[in-house]
Short mmCIF file of C-alpha atoms in Angstrom, two decimals:
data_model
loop_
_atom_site.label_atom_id
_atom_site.label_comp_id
_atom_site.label_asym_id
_atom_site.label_seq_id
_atom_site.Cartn_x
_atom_site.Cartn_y
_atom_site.Cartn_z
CA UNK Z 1 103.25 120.48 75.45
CA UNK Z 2 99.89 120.28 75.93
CA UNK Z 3 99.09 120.44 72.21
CA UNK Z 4 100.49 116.79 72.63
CA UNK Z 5 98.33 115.95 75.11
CA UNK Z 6 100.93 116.23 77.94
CA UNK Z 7 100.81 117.49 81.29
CA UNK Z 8 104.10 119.45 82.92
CA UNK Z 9 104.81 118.00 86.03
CA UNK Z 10 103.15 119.78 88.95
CA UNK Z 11 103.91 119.45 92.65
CA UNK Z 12 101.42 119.28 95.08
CA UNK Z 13 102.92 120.69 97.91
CA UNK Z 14 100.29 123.99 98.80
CA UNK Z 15 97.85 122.86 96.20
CA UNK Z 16 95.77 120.43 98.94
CA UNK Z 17 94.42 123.68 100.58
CA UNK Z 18 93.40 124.49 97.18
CA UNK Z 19 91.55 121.68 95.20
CA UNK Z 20 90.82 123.94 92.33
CA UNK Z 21 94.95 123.50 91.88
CA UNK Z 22 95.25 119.82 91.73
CA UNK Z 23 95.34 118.29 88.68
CA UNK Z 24 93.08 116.56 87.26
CA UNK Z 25 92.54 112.82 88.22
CA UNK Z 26 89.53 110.27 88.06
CA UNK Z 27 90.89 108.17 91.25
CA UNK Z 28 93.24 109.32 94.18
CA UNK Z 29 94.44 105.85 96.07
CA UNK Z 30 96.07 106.26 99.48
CA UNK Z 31 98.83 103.59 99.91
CA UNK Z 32 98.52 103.75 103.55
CA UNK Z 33 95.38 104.78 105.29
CA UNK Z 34 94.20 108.04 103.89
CA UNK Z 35 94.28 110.06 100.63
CA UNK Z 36 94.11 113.83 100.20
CA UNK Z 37 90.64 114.31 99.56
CA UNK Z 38 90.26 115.94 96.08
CA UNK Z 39 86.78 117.14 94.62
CA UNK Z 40 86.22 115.31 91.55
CA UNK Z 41 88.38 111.59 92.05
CA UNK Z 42 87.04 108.57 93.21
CA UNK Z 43 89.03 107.61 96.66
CA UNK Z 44 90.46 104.65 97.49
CA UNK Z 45 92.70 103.34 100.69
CA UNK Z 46 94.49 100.43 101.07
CA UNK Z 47 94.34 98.98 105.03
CA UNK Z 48 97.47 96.77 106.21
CA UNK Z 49 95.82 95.84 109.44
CA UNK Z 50 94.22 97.89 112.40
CA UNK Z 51 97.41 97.61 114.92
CA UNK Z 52 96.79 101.04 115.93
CA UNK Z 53 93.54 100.27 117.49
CA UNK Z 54 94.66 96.88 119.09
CA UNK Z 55 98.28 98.38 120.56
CA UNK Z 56 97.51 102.31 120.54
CA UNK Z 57 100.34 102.04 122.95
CA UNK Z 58 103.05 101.20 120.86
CA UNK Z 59 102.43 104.26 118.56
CA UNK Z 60 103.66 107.89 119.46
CA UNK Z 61 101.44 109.80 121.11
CA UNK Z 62 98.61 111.21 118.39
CA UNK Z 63 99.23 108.70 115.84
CA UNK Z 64 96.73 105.93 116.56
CA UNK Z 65 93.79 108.63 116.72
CA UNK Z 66 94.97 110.15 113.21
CA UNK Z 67 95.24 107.33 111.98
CA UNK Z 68 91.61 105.82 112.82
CA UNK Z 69 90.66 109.90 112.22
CA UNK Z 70 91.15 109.04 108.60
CA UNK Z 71 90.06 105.78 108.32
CA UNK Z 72 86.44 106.80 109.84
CA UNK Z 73 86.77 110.31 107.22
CA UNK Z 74 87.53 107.49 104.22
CA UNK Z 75 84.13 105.10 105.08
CA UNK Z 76 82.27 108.18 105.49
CA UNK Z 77 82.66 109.95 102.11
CA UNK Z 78 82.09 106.53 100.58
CA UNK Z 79 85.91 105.66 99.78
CA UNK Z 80 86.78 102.00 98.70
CA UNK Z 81 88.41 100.12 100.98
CA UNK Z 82 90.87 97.72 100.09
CA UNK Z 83 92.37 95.17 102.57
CA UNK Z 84 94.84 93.03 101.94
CA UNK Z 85 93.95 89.80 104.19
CA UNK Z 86 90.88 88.50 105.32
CA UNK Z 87 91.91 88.82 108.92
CA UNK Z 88 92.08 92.66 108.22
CA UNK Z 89 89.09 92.85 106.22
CA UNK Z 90 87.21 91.26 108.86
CA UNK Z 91 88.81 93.59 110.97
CA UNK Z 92 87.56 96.85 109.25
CA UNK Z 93 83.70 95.43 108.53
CA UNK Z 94 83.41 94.71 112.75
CA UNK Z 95 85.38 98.84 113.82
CA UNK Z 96 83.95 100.68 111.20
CA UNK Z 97 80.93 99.09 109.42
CA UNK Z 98 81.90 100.42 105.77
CA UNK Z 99 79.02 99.11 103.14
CA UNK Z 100 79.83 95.99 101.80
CA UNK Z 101 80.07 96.75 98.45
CA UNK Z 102 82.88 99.20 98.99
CA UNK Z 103 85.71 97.31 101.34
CA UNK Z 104 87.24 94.23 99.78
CA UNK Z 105 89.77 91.99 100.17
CA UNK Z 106 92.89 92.80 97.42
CA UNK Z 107 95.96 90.60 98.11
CA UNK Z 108 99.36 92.32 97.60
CA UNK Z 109 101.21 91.29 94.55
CA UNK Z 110 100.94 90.57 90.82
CA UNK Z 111 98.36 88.76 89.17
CA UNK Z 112 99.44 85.38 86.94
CA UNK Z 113 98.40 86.84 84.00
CA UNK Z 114 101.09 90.09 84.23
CA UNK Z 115 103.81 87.76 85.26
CA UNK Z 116 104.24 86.26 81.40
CA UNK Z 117 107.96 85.61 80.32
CA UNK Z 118 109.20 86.01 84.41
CA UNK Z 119 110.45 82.37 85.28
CA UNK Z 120 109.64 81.39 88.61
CA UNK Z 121 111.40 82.82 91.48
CA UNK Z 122 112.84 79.37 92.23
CA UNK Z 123 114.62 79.27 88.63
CA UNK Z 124 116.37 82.80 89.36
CA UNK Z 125 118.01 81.98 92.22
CA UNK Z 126 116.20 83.27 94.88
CA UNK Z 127 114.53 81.38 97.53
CA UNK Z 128 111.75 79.65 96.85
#
């Protein structure tokens, strides 16, 4: 398989302990906060909002500190930051103070140009 350029699928379950083990990759995004650090990708994170810091109290006991754990671990090793609002964005620049070049606003969704041949939601039935 490799002779054809592909990869056999590889858990990584027990290979985080051992970065030598994961595969390669050139960026490693975390959907939700934090990404398993990895030795030779880029890191990104994606940040909904900072509710855990503004209601720690409606989170189980632990979370809201893990949570803002790994969002000051991610602006320290120089991840990117995406936010997705400006209210968030805002947000992040005032708690954490990540460099400005690295945490930007990226709305949620699909750009225009991929949505080619898709009518509008309004012609499928669904509400507008």
């Amino acid at each position: 398989m490799r002779g054809l350029g592909l990869r056999p699928w590889m858990p990584l379950a027990g290979r985080l302990d051992h970065p030598w083990l994961l595969p390669r990759a050139d960026v490693i995004h975390g959907p939700n906060f934090a990404a398993p650090a990895h030795p030779r990708a880029r890191t990104a994170i994606t940040i909904h909002d900072l509710a855990f810091r503004n209601f720690p109290e409606q989170y189980p006991a632990g979370v809201a500190e893990e949570l803002d754990c790994a969002v000051r671990d991610a602006v320290r090793r120089g991840a990117w930051i995406l936010c997705d609002s400006d209210a968030t964005l805002a947000d992040v620049r005032e708690r954490y103070h990540p460099s400005e070049e690295r945490c930007r606003r990226v709305y949620l969704g699909i750009d225009d140009a991929y949505s080619v041949g898709f009518p509008p939601i309004s012609e499928r039935g669904w509400p507008a």
